[in-house]
Amino acid sequence: MNKKVTYSDIVNALSSKTGFSKQKSEAFVKALLNQVKDELRESGKASITNFGSFKVKEVAERQGKNPQTGDPIVIPAHKRVSFSPYKSLRENVNAKYGHLESELINEEEEGKQTDESTTDLTQDTQPNETTEPEYPEEEQADDVFAISTDPDAKEEASGDDEKSDDQIENEIEDDTPEQTEGDTNTGETEPEDDVESDEAEEDVEPEHAVTDSDASDGSERNYTNVLSIMAVLMLTVIAITTVWFLVDNGSGEKKQAVNGSQNNIQTGAVAQGSEVGQKVSLRTYESIKSEADELEKRIKALTQQAERLRAQQSEQSIRPAETEENPVSEKVSADEPSNQVSDTNEERSVNKRYEVQQGEWYWVISEKLYGKPRFWPLLFMENHSVNEDPDSLLKLTNISVPAMEGSADNPTSNDYKDLAAATKMVAEAYKKAGKSEKADEYEKFARMWEKMGA
Amino acid sequence: MTKSEVLKSISKELDLTIAETEQLYDSFVNGMNTLLSNNVGFTLPGVGSFSTELRDAHKSYNPHYEQMMLIPPKNVVHFSQSSTLKDEINRDSDE
């Protein structure tokens, strides 16, 4: 608890220190206090140099409560004396905690939270984009099972689906260059395929135990099953490639094309069973197998392309204002949404000029240009020397605006470093202008920015 | 009113030289400062009582950073006006 010293103790200490009698000391203290009181009464202000100043303050009428009974009381308007200690006294009293400074710990945590929330949003959208391209693969798997479980039924249905077969064959004719490539490759890889084909059969068999049980009688049936799987894969790939070409040509109708592609795949899936028999008769097993291998690779490549296309489409749907003429740049923006910000900053990197209107100050200009008034030291550093008082009104009518690496809402660590340097300069300028309190304040700010930049 | 004006009027009143009054003044103010610096409170009759109190660390909104900040603990001087001073001032305003 705080100790207390009586008035007489003070007077005694004063007399012993100065060598004056107690009467003289007390008379002095009384005279001094009377001076203060008289001054307070006359001007409403008084001060004891190096100790503190007193001020009379008006207190407005307010509603209060009787602390004992709880009855409401109207406390009338009155005056009261307030005391504010001088800086030296304030610092002496607070010497124990003087080294402490307010910290930004909470802010950083909150900042991280907001960052996380924004990243969450981007993460939310990304999984959707990644999951969508998986659909064709799933369909393929379904098709494989559908065909492998009852190949007979599919072969029976082949007669019904002749029209769709023709359609797909037309599509295949469109893609003939690719197929011929596959054929030429097969010729080179045939001997290897002979060895691998046996292994491939064994690999496939356990996956489709149902088909094995159905087709356990003859090894030829096994062949047909494997062939059917390969053919299905091939057809889906062809369907995707054609769709992709369509999408590439008619960028305006991408969505429709993709939807159409899904429909094509579905119809193709129905029709696949019918083609199995034809394919077997047309091509040897090895050539088809090698083609399928190649096409599997192509599936992967195409699914990746499909992913990109989806990303583009989502981008376009979000920002319909942007033209679709250069998909490459859109791809980049789809991969890195933050590039939007950096683009605007690149524009800023060439220092803009700003026409100062009458009565505007850094604080206001900074709010206009950066969105946040607290970045004004950047403006000061860019346009003024240390010898100018930051509070003096702008003499320049046209100032250059330094660039920021990040945005005002999300500054980079370099921005913080710049800001710290600028704030330090402002503090120095204040010091030279004789405003030590403001200088101290901005030195603190500079340290704070440095911390945030670290 | 500046310190020199105060010293002049007091020296007249108490029949002291200005140098002597200044010595008294300085040691009186220094004494009060050291008392408060050591967390010792005291009362000046007719004016009020002075004491120190500790303000705990707390969180507060800093408009400059537009963020919450942790304000460290602080020891401050607390002044409580005496009832006689209060009465005198309010009587003046009533008249």
Coordinates of C-alpha atoms in Angstrom, one line a residue:
Chain A
M1 CA 0.0 0.0 0.0
N2 CA 1.0 3.5 -0.6
K3 CA 2.6 5.2 2.3
K4 CA 1.4 8.6 3.4
V5 CA 3.3 11.6 4.8
T6 CA 1.7 14.3 6.8
Y7 CA 1.9 18.0 6.0
S8 CA 4.0 18.7 9.1
D9 CA 6.6 16.1 8.0
I10 CA 7.0 17.9 4.7
V11 CA 7.4 21.2 6.4
N12 CA 10.0 19.8 8.8
A13 CA 11.9 18.2 6.0
L14 CA 11.8 21.4 4.1
S15 CA 13.2 23.4 7.0
S16 CA 15.9 20.9 7.7
K17 CA 16.9 20.9 4.1
T18 CA 17.0 24.6 3.5
G19 CA 18.1 25.7 6.9
F20 CA 15.1 28.0 7.4
S21 CA 13.0 27.9 10.5
K22 CA 9.9 25.8 10.5
Q23 CA 7.8 28.9 10.8
K24 CA 9.4 30.3 7.7
S25 CA 9.1 27.1 5.8
E26 CA 5.4 26.7 6.7
A27 CA 4.8 30.3 5.8
F28 CA 6.4 29.7 2.4
V29 CA 4.3 26.6 1.7
K30 CA 1.2 28.4 2.7
A31 CA 2.0 31.4 0.6
L32 CA 2.7 29.2 -2.4
L33 CA -0.5 27.3 -2.0
N34 CA -2.4 30.5 -1.6
Q35 CA -0.9 31.7 -4.8
V36 CA -2.0 28.6 -6.5
K37 CA -5.6 28.9 -5.1
D38 CA -5.9 32.5 -6.0
E39 CA -4.7 31.8 -9.5
L40 CA -7.1 28.9 -9.9
R41 CA -10.0 31.1 -8.8
E42 CA -9.0 33.9 -11.1
S43 CA -8.0 32.2 -14.3
G44 CA -9.0 28.6 -13.7
K45 CA -5.4 27.5 -14.3
A46 CA -2.4 27.3 -12.1
S47 CA 0.9 25.6 -12.1
I48 CA 3.8 24.7 -9.8
T49 CA 6.8 24.6 -12.1
N50 CA 8.5 21.2 -12.3
F51 CA 5.7 19.6 -10.4
G52 CA 2.4 19.9 -12.2
S53 CA -0.4 22.1 -13.3
F54 CA -3.9 22.5 -12.0
K55 CA -6.9 23.3 -14.0
V56 CA -10.5 23.9 -13.2
K57 CA -12.9 21.8 -15.2
E58 CA -16.6 22.0 -15.7
V59 CA -18.5 18.9 -14.9
A60 CA -21.9 18.7 -16.6
E61 CA -25.1 17.7 -14.7
R62 CA -25.6 14.0 -14.6
Q63 CA -27.8 11.3 -13.2
G64 CA -26.4 9.5 -10.2
K65 CA -27.5 7.2 -7.5
N66 CA -27.4 7.4 -3.8
P67 CA -24.8 4.8 -2.9
Q68 CA -26.7 3.9 0.3
T69 CA -30.3 3.8 -0.8
G70 CA -29.9 3.4 -4.5
D71 CA -32.3 6.4 -5.1
P72 CA -31.6 8.3 -8.3
I73 CA -30.0 11.7 -7.6
V74 CA -29.3 14.5 -10.1
I75 CA -25.8 15.6 -9.5
P76 CA -25.8 19.3 -10.5
A77 CA -23.2 20.8 -12.8
H78 CA -20.2 21.8 -10.9
K79 CA -16.5 22.5 -11.2
R80 CA -13.6 20.4 -10.1
V81 CA -9.9 20.8 -10.1
S82 CA -7.8 18.4 -12.1
F83 CA -4.1 18.0 -11.8
S84 CA -1.7 17.0 -14.5
P85 CA 1.9 16.3 -13.6
Y86 CA 4.8 17.6 -15.5
K87 CA 6.7 15.3 -17.7
S88 CA 9.7 15.0 -15.4
L89 CA 7.4 14.0 -12.5
R90 CA 5.4 11.6 -14.7
E91 CA 8.6 9.9 -15.8
N92 CA 10.0 9.7 -12.3
V93 CA 6.9 8.2 -11.0
N94 CA 6.7 5.7 -13.8
A95 CA 10.4 4.9 -13.7
K96 CA 9.7 1.3 -12.8
Y97 CA 7.7 0.7 -16.0
G98 CA 9.2 3.3 -18.2
H99 CA 11.0 0.8 -20.4
L100 CA 7.8 -0.9 -21.4
E101 CA 6.1 -0.1 -24.6
S102 CA 2.8 -1.1 -25.9
E103 CA 3.0 -4.2 -28.1
L104 CA 1.4 -5.4 -31.2
I105 CA 1.1 -9.0 -30.2
N106 CA -2.6 -9.2 -30.3
E107 CA -2.7 -7.4 -33.7
E108 CA -0.3 -9.9 -35.2
E109 CA -2.5 -12.8 -34.1
E110 CA -5.5 -11.1 -35.5
G111 CA -3.7 -10.3 -38.7
K112 CA -2.8 -14.0 -39.1
Q113 CA -6.4 -15.0 -38.5
T114 CA -7.6 -12.6 -41.2
D115 CA -4.9 -13.9 -43.5
E116 CA -6.0 -17.5 -42.8
S117 CA -9.6 -16.6 -43.5
T118 CA -8.6 -15.2 -46.9
T119 CA -6.5 -18.2 -47.7
D120 CA -9.3 -20.4 -46.6
L121 CA -11.5 -18.9 -49.2
T122 CA -8.9 -19.6 -51.9
Q123 CA -8.5 -23.1 -50.5
D124 CA -12.2 -23.6 -50.6
T125 CA -12.3 -22.8 -54.3
Q126 CA -9.3 -24.9 -55.2
P127 CA -10.6 -28.2 -54.1
N128 CA -13.6 -27.7 -56.2
E129 CA -11.5 -27.1 -59.2
T130 CA -9.4 -30.1 -58.5
T131 CA -12.3 -32.4 -57.8
E132 CA -14.2 -31.5 -60.9
P133 CA -11.6 -32.9 -63.4
E134 CA -11.8 -36.2 -61.6
Y135 CA -15.3 -36.8 -62.9
P136 CA -14.2 -38.3 -66.3
E137 CA -11.9 -40.7 -64.5
E138 CA -14.7 -41.8 -62.2
E139 CA -16.9 -42.3 -65.2
Q140 CA -14.3 -44.4 -66.8
A141 CA -14.0 -46.6 -63.8
D142 CA -17.8 -47.0 -63.8
D143 CA -17.7 -47.8 -67.4
V144 CA -15.1 -50.4 -66.9
F145 CA -17.0 -52.1 -64.3
A146 CA -20.2 -51.9 -66.2
I147 CA -18.6 -53.5 -69.3
S148 CA -16.5 -56.0 -67.4
T149 CA -19.4 -57.3 -65.3
D150 CA -21.7 -58.2 -68.2
P151 CA -19.9 -58.0 -71.5
D152 CA -22.5 -60.2 -73.2
A153 CA -25.3 -57.7 -72.5
K154 CA -23.2 -55.0 -74.0
E155 CA -22.5 -57.0 -77.1
E156 CA -26.2 -57.6 -77.4
A157 CA -26.8 -53.9 -77.2
S158 CA -24.3 -53.2 -79.8
G159 CA -26.9 -53.5 -82.6
D160 CA -29.0 -50.8 -81.0
D161 CA -26.2 -48.3 -80.7
E162 CA -25.0 -48.3 -84.3
K163 CA -25.8 -44.6 -84.7
S164 CA -23.8 -43.5 -81.8
D165 CA -21.0 -45.8 -83.0
D166 CA -21.0 -44.0 -86.3
Q167 CA -20.7 -40.7 -84.5
I168 CA -17.7 -41.8 -82.5
E169 CA -16.1 -43.3 -85.5
N170 CA -16.4 -40.0 -87.2
E171 CA -14.7 -38.4 -84.2
I172 CA -12.0 -41.0 -84.5
E173 CA -11.5 -40.1 -88.1
D174 CA -11.0 -36.5 -87.1
D175 CA -8.3 -37.7 -84.8
T176 CA -6.6 -40.1 -87.3
P177 CA -3.2 -38.4 -87.2
E178 CA -3.0 -39.2 -83.5
Q179 CA -4.0 -42.8 -84.1
T180 CA -1.5 -43.3 -86.9
E181 CA 1.2 -42.0 -84.6
G182 CA 0.1 -44.7 -82.1
D183 CA 0.3 -47.3 -84.9
T184 CA 3.8 -46.4 -85.8
N185 CA 4.8 -46.6 -82.2
T186 CA 3.3 -50.0 -81.9
G187 CA 5.5 -51.3 -84.5
E188 CA 8.5 -50.3 -82.5
T189 CA 7.3 -51.5 -79.2
E190 CA 5.8 -54.8 -80.2
P191 CA 8.3 -57.2 -78.8
E192 CA 8.3 -55.5 -75.4
D193 CA 4.5 -55.6 -75.4
D194 CA 4.5 -59.3 -75.9
V195 CA 6.3 -59.7 -72.6
E196 CA 4.4 -57.0 -70.8
S197 CA 1.0 -58.0 -72.1
D198 CA 1.1 -61.3 -70.1
E199 CA 2.0 -59.3 -67.0
A200 CA -0.6 -56.8 -67.7
E201 CA -3.2 -59.5 -67.9
E202 CA -2.2 -60.8 -64.5
D203 CA -2.3 -57.3 -63.1
V204 CA -5.7 -56.6 -64.4
E205 CA -7.2 -60.0 -63.3
P206 CA -7.3 -59.5 -59.6
E207 CA -8.9 -56.1 -60.0
H208 CA -11.8 -57.5 -61.8
A209 CA -12.4 -60.7 -59.9
V210 CA -16.0 -60.7 -61.1
T211 CA -15.1 -60.7 -64.7
D212 CA -12.6 -63.5 -64.0
S213 CA -15.3 -65.7 -62.5
D214 CA -17.6 -65.0 -65.4
A215 CA -14.9 -65.6 -68.0
S216 CA -12.9 -68.3 -66.2
D217 CA -13.8 -70.8 -68.9
G218 CA -11.8 -69.5 -71.8
S219 CA -8.6 -67.4 -71.9
E220 CA -10.1 -65.7 -75.0
R221 CA -12.7 -64.1 -72.9
N222 CA -10.0 -62.7 -70.6
Y223 CA -8.4 -61.2 -73.7
T224 CA -11.7 -59.6 -74.7
N225 CA -12.2 -58.2 -71.2
V226 CA -8.8 -56.6 -71.2
L227 CA -9.3 -55.4 -74.7
S228 CA -12.7 -53.9 -73.7
I229 CA -11.0 -52.0 -70.8
M230 CA -8.4 -50.7 -73.1
A231 CA -10.9 -49.7 -75.7
V232 CA -13.0 -47.9 -73.2
L233 CA -10.0 -45.9 -72.0
M234 CA -9.1 -45.1 -75.6
L235 CA -12.6 -43.9 -76.5
T236 CA -12.9 -41.7 -73.4
V237 CA -9.6 -40.2 -74.3
I238 CA -10.7 -39.6 -77.8
A239 CA -13.9 -38.0 -76.6
I240 CA -11.9 -35.7 -74.2
T241 CA -9.5 -34.7 -77.0
T242 CA -12.3 -33.8 -79.3
V243 CA -14.0 -31.9 -76.6
W244 CA -10.8 -30.1 -75.8
F245 CA -10.4 -29.2 -79.5
L246 CA -13.9 -27.9 -79.6
V247 CA -13.3 -25.9 -76.4
D248 CA -10.0 -24.5 -77.8
N249 CA -11.7 -23.4 -81.0
G250 CA -14.8 -21.9 -79.6
S251 CA -13.7 -20.3 -76.4
G252 CA -17.0 -18.5 -76.0
E253 CA -18.9 -21.7 -75.8
K254 CA -16.5 -23.5 -73.4
K255 CA -19.0 -24.3 -70.8
Q256 CA -21.5 -25.8 -73.3
A257 CA -18.7 -27.7 -74.9
V258 CA -17.6 -29.2 -71.6
N259 CA -21.2 -30.2 -70.8
G260 CA -21.5 -31.6 -74.2
S261 CA -18.3 -33.6 -73.7
Q262 CA -19.7 -35.1 -70.6
N263 CA -22.8 -36.1 -72.6
N264 CA -20.6 -37.5 -75.3
I265 CA -18.7 -39.5 -72.7
Q266 CA -21.9 -40.9 -71.4
T267 CA -23.2 -41.8 -74.8
G268 CA -19.8 -43.2 -75.6
A269 CA -19.9 -45.3 -72.5
V270 CA -23.2 -46.9 -73.6
A271 CA -21.8 -47.5 -77.1
Q272 CA -18.4 -48.9 -76.0
G273 CA -19.5 -52.4 -75.5
S274 CA -20.6 -52.6 -79.1
E275 CA -17.3 -51.5 -80.4
V276 CA -15.3 -54.0 -78.5
G277 CA -16.0 -56.8 -81.0
Q278 CA -15.3 -54.6 -84.0
K279 CA -12.1 -53.3 -82.6
V280 CA -10.9 -56.8 -81.8
S281 CA -11.5 -57.9 -85.4
L282 CA -9.8 -54.8 -86.8
R283 CA -6.7 -54.6 -84.8
T284 CA -4.3 -57.0 -83.2
Y285 CA -4.1 -57.2 -79.4
E286 CA -0.6 -55.8 -79.2
S287 CA -1.2 -52.7 -81.3
I288 CA -4.3 -51.9 -79.2
K289 CA -2.5 -52.4 -76.0
S290 CA 0.4 -50.2 -76.9
E291 CA -2.0 -47.6 -78.1
A292 CA -3.8 -47.8 -74.9
D293 CA -0.6 -47.3 -73.0
E294 CA 0.1 -44.2 -74.9
L295 CA -3.4 -43.0 -74.5
E296 CA -3.3 -43.5 -70.8
K297 CA -0.5 -41.1 -70.8
R298 CA -2.5 -38.8 -72.9
I299 CA -5.4 -39.1 -70.4
K300 CA -3.2 -37.7 -67.7
A301 CA -2.1 -34.9 -69.9
L302 CA -5.6 -34.1 -70.9
T303 CA -7.0 -34.3 -67.5
Q304 CA -4.4 -31.7 -66.5
Q305 CA -5.5 -29.6 -69.5
A306 CA -9.1 -30.0 -68.4
E307 CA -8.2 -28.8 -65.0
R308 CA -6.7 -25.7 -66.4
L309 CA -9.7 -25.1 -68.6
R310 CA -12.0 -25.4 -65.6
A311 CA -9.9 -23.0 -63.7
Q312 CA -10.1 -20.6 -66.6
Q313 CA -13.8 -21.0 -66.8
S314 CA -14.2 -20.4 -63.1
E315 CA -12.0 -17.3 -63.5
Q316 CA -14.2 -16.1 -66.3
S317 CA -17.3 -16.7 -64.4
I318 CA -15.9 -14.7 -61.6
R319 CA -14.7 -11.9 -63.7
P320 CA -16.9 -11.7 -66.8
A321 CA -15.6 -8.2 -67.6
E322 CA -12.2 -9.6 -68.7
T323 CA -11.8 -10.6 -72.3
E324 CA -11.1 -14.2 -73.2
E325 CA -8.7 -13.4 -75.9
N326 CA -5.5 -14.4 -74.2
P327 CA -6.1 -17.5 -72.1
V328 CA -2.4 -17.7 -71.2
S329 CA -2.6 -14.7 -69.0
E330 CA -5.8 -15.9 -67.5
K331 CA -4.1 -19.2 -66.7
V332 CA -1.5 -17.3 -64.8
S333 CA -4.0 -15.3 -62.9
A334 CA -6.0 -18.4 -62.2
D335 CA -2.9 -20.1 -60.7
E336 CA -2.0 -17.0 -58.6
P337 CA -4.9 -14.8 -57.7
S338 CA -2.5 -12.5 -55.9
N339 CA -1.0 -11.4 -59.2
Q340 CA -3.9 -9.1 -59.6
V341 CA -2.6 -7.1 -56.7
S342 CA 1.0 -7.2 -58.0
D343 CA -0.1 -6.0 -61.3
T344 CA -1.6 -2.9 -59.8
N345 CA 1.5 -2.4 -57.9
E346 CA 3.7 -2.7 -61.0
E347 CA 1.7 0.2 -62.2
R348 CA 2.5 2.0 -59.1
S349 CA 6.2 1.2 -59.3
V350 CA 6.6 4.0 -61.7
N351 CA 6.2 6.8 -59.2
K352 CA 2.9 8.5 -59.8
R353 CA 2.5 12.2 -59.5
Y354 CA -0.3 13.6 -57.4
E355 CA -1.7 17.1 -57.7
V356 CA -2.2 18.4 -54.2
Q357 CA -5.4 20.2 -53.6
Q358 CA -5.8 23.1 -51.3
G359 CA -5.8 22.3 -47.6
E360 CA -4.7 18.7 -48.0
W361 CA -2.2 17.2 -45.8
Y362 CA -0.2 14.0 -46.0
W363 CA -2.7 12.2 -43.8
V364 CA -5.5 12.9 -46.2
I365 CA -3.4 12.3 -49.3
S366 CA -2.2 9.0 -48.0
E367 CA -5.7 7.9 -47.3
K368 CA -6.7 8.8 -50.9
L369 CA -3.7 7.1 -52.5
Y370 CA -3.0 4.1 -50.3
G371 CA -6.4 3.7 -48.7
K372 CA -4.8 4.0 -45.2
P373 CA -3.7 7.3 -43.7
R374 CA -1.0 5.8 -41.6
F375 CA 1.3 5.4 -44.6
W376 CA 1.8 9.1 -44.9
P377 CA 5.5 9.0 -43.8
L378 CA 6.2 7.3 -47.1
L379 CA 5.0 10.4 -48.9
F380 CA 7.0 12.7 -46.6
M381 CA 10.2 10.7 -47.2
E382 CA 9.7 10.8 -50.9
N383 CA 9.1 14.5 -51.2
H384 CA 10.8 16.3 -48.3
S385 CA 14.1 16.7 -46.5
V386 CA 14.7 16.1 -42.8
N387 CA 14.9 19.9 -42.2
E388 CA 11.3 20.5 -42.8
D389 CA 8.6 20.4 -40.2
P390 CA 6.2 17.6 -41.1
D391 CA 3.3 19.6 -39.7
S392 CA 3.9 22.6 -41.9
L393 CA 1.5 22.7 -44.8
L394 CA 2.6 21.4 -48.1
K395 CA 4.5 23.9 -50.2
L396 CA 4.6 21.6 -53.1
T397 CA 1.6 21.3 -55.3
N398 CA 2.7 18.2 -57.2
I399 CA 4.2 15.4 -55.2
S400 CA 5.5 12.0 -56.3
V401 CA 3.9 9.0 -54.8
P402 CA 6.3 6.1 -53.9
A403 CA 5.2 2.6 -54.7
M404 CA 4.3 -0.1 -52.3
E405 CA 5.2 -3.7 -52.8
G406 CA 2.1 -5.1 -51.3
S407 CA -1.3 -3.5 -50.9
A408 CA -2.4 -1.2 -48.1
D409 CA -4.4 -4.0 -46.5
N410 CA -1.6 -6.5 -46.9
P411 CA 1.8 -4.8 -46.8
T412 CA 4.9 -6.9 -47.4
S413 CA 7.8 -7.0 -45.0
N414 CA 9.7 -4.7 -47.3
D415 CA 6.9 -2.2 -47.1
Y416 CA 7.1 -2.3 -43.4
K417 CA 10.8 -1.7 -43.6
D418 CA 10.3 1.3 -45.9
L419 CA 7.6 2.6 -43.6
A420 CA 9.9 2.2 -40.6
A421 CA 12.7 4.1 -42.4
A422 CA 10.2 6.8 -43.4
T423 CA 8.8 7.0 -39.9
K424 CA 12.2 7.4 -38.5
M425 CA 12.8 10.2 -40.8
V426 CA 9.6 11.9 -39.7
A427 CA 10.7 11.5 -36.1
E428 CA 14.0 13.1 -37.0
A429 CA 12.2 15.9 -38.7
Y430 CA 10.0 16.5 -35.7
K431 CA 13.1 16.5 -33.5
K432 CA 14.7 19.2 -35.6
A433 CA 11.4 21.2 -35.6
G434 CA 11.5 21.1 -31.8
K435 CA 8.6 18.8 -31.3
S436 CA 10.3 16.2 -29.1
E437 CA 7.1 14.5 -28.0
K438 CA 6.0 13.9 -31.5
A439 CA 9.5 12.7 -32.4
D440 CA 9.3 10.2 -29.5
E441 CA 6.0 9.0 -30.7
Y442 CA 7.1 8.4 -34.2
E443 CA 10.3 6.8 -33.1
K444 CA 8.0 4.3 -31.3
F445 CA 6.0 3.9 -34.4
A446 CA 9.1 3.2 -36.4
R447 CA 10.2 0.5 -34.0
M448 CA 6.7 -1.0 -34.3
W449 CA 6.9 -1.0 -38.1
E450 CA 10.3 -2.7 -37.9
K451 CA 8.9 -5.4 -35.7
M452 CA 6.0 -6.0 -38.1
G453 CA 8.5 -6.1 -41.0
A454 CA 10.7 -8.6 -39.2
Chain B
M1 CA 1.8 32.9 -13.9
T2 CA 5.4 32.0 -14.3
K3 CA 7.8 30.8 -11.6
S4 CA 9.6 34.1 -11.5
E5 CA 6.4 36.0 -10.9
V6 CA 5.4 33.6 -8.1
L7 CA 8.8 33.9 -6.5
K8 CA 8.6 37.7 -6.6
S9 CA 5.3 37.9 -4.9
I10 CA 6.2 35.3 -2.3
S11 CA 9.5 37.1 -1.5
K12 CA 7.6 40.3 -1.0
E13 CA 5.1 38.6 1.3
L14 CA 7.6 36.8 3.5
D15 CA 10.3 39.4 3.4
L16 CA 12.8 37.1 1.8
T17 CA 15.2 37.6 -1.1
I18 CA 14.3 36.0 -4.4
A19 CA 17.2 33.7 -4.2
E20 CA 16.1 32.4 -0.8
T21 CA 12.6 32.0 -2.0
E22 CA 13.8 30.1 -5.0
Q23 CA 15.8 27.8 -2.8
L24 CA 12.7 27.1 -0.7
Y25 CA 10.6 26.6 -3.8
D26 CA 13.0 24.2 -5.5
S27 CA 13.6 22.1 -2.5
F28 CA 9.8 22.0 -1.8
V29 CA 9.1 20.8 -5.4
N30 CA 12.0 18.4 -5.3
G31 CA 10.7 17.0 -2.1
M32 CA 7.2 16.4 -3.5
N33 CA 8.7 14.8 -6.6
T34 CA 10.9 12.4 -4.7
L35 CA 8.0 11.6 -2.4
L36 CA 5.8 10.7 -5.3
S37 CA 8.6 8.9 -7.1
N38 CA 8.9 6.6 -4.1
N39 CA 5.1 6.0 -4.1
V40 CA 4.6 8.1 -1.0
G41 CA 1.4 10.1 -1.0
F42 CA 0.9 13.4 0.9
T43 CA -1.7 16.0 1.4
L44 CA -1.4 19.8 0.9
P45 CA -4.0 21.4 3.1
G46 CA -6.5 23.5 1.3
V47 CA -5.5 22.0 -2.1
G48 CA -5.8 18.3 -2.2
S49 CA -3.9 15.0 -1.7
F50 CA -1.4 13.5 -4.1
S51 CA -0.8 9.8 -4.4
T52 CA 0.4 7.3 -7.0
E53 CA -1.6 4.5 -8.4
L54 CA -0.8 1.6 -10.7
R55 CA -2.6 1.2 -13.9
D56 CA -2.6 -2.4 -14.9
A57 CA -1.7 -3.7 -18.3
H58 CA -4.6 -3.8 -20.6
K59 CA -5.6 -4.2 -24.2
S60 CA -6.7 -1.1 -26.1
Y61 CA -7.5 0.0 -29.6
N62 CA -4.8 2.0 -31.3
P63 CA -6.3 4.2 -34.0
H64 CA -2.9 4.7 -35.7
Y65 CA -2.4 1.0 -36.4
E66 CA -6.1 0.3 -36.5
Q67 CA -5.4 -2.6 -34.3
M68 CA -5.6 -3.8 -30.8
M69 CA -2.5 -3.3 -28.7
L70 CA -1.3 -4.4 -25.3
I71 CA -0.7 -1.4 -23.1
P72 CA 1.9 -2.0 -20.5
P73 CA 1.3 -1.2 -16.8
K74 CA 1.9 2.3 -15.8
N75 CA 2.4 4.2 -12.5
V76 CA 0.6 7.5 -12.5
V77 CA 0.1 10.4 -10.1
H78 CA -3.4 10.7 -8.7
F79 CA -4.7 14.0 -7.4
S80 CA -7.8 14.3 -5.3
Q81 CA -9.0 17.8 -4.7
S82 CA -9.7 18.9 -1.1
S83 CA -13.3 19.6 -0.1
T84 CA -12.4 23.2 0.9
L85 CA -10.9 23.9 -2.6
K86 CA -13.9 22.4 -4.2
D87 CA -16.2 24.5 -2.1
E88 CA -14.2 27.7 -2.8
I89 CA -14.3 27.1 -6.6
N90 CA -17.9 26.3 -6.8
R91 CA -18.9 29.1 -4.5
D92 CA -17.2 31.5 -6.9
S93 CA -19.1 30.1 -9.8
D94 CA -22.4 30.5 -8.0
E95 CA -21.8 34.1 -7.2

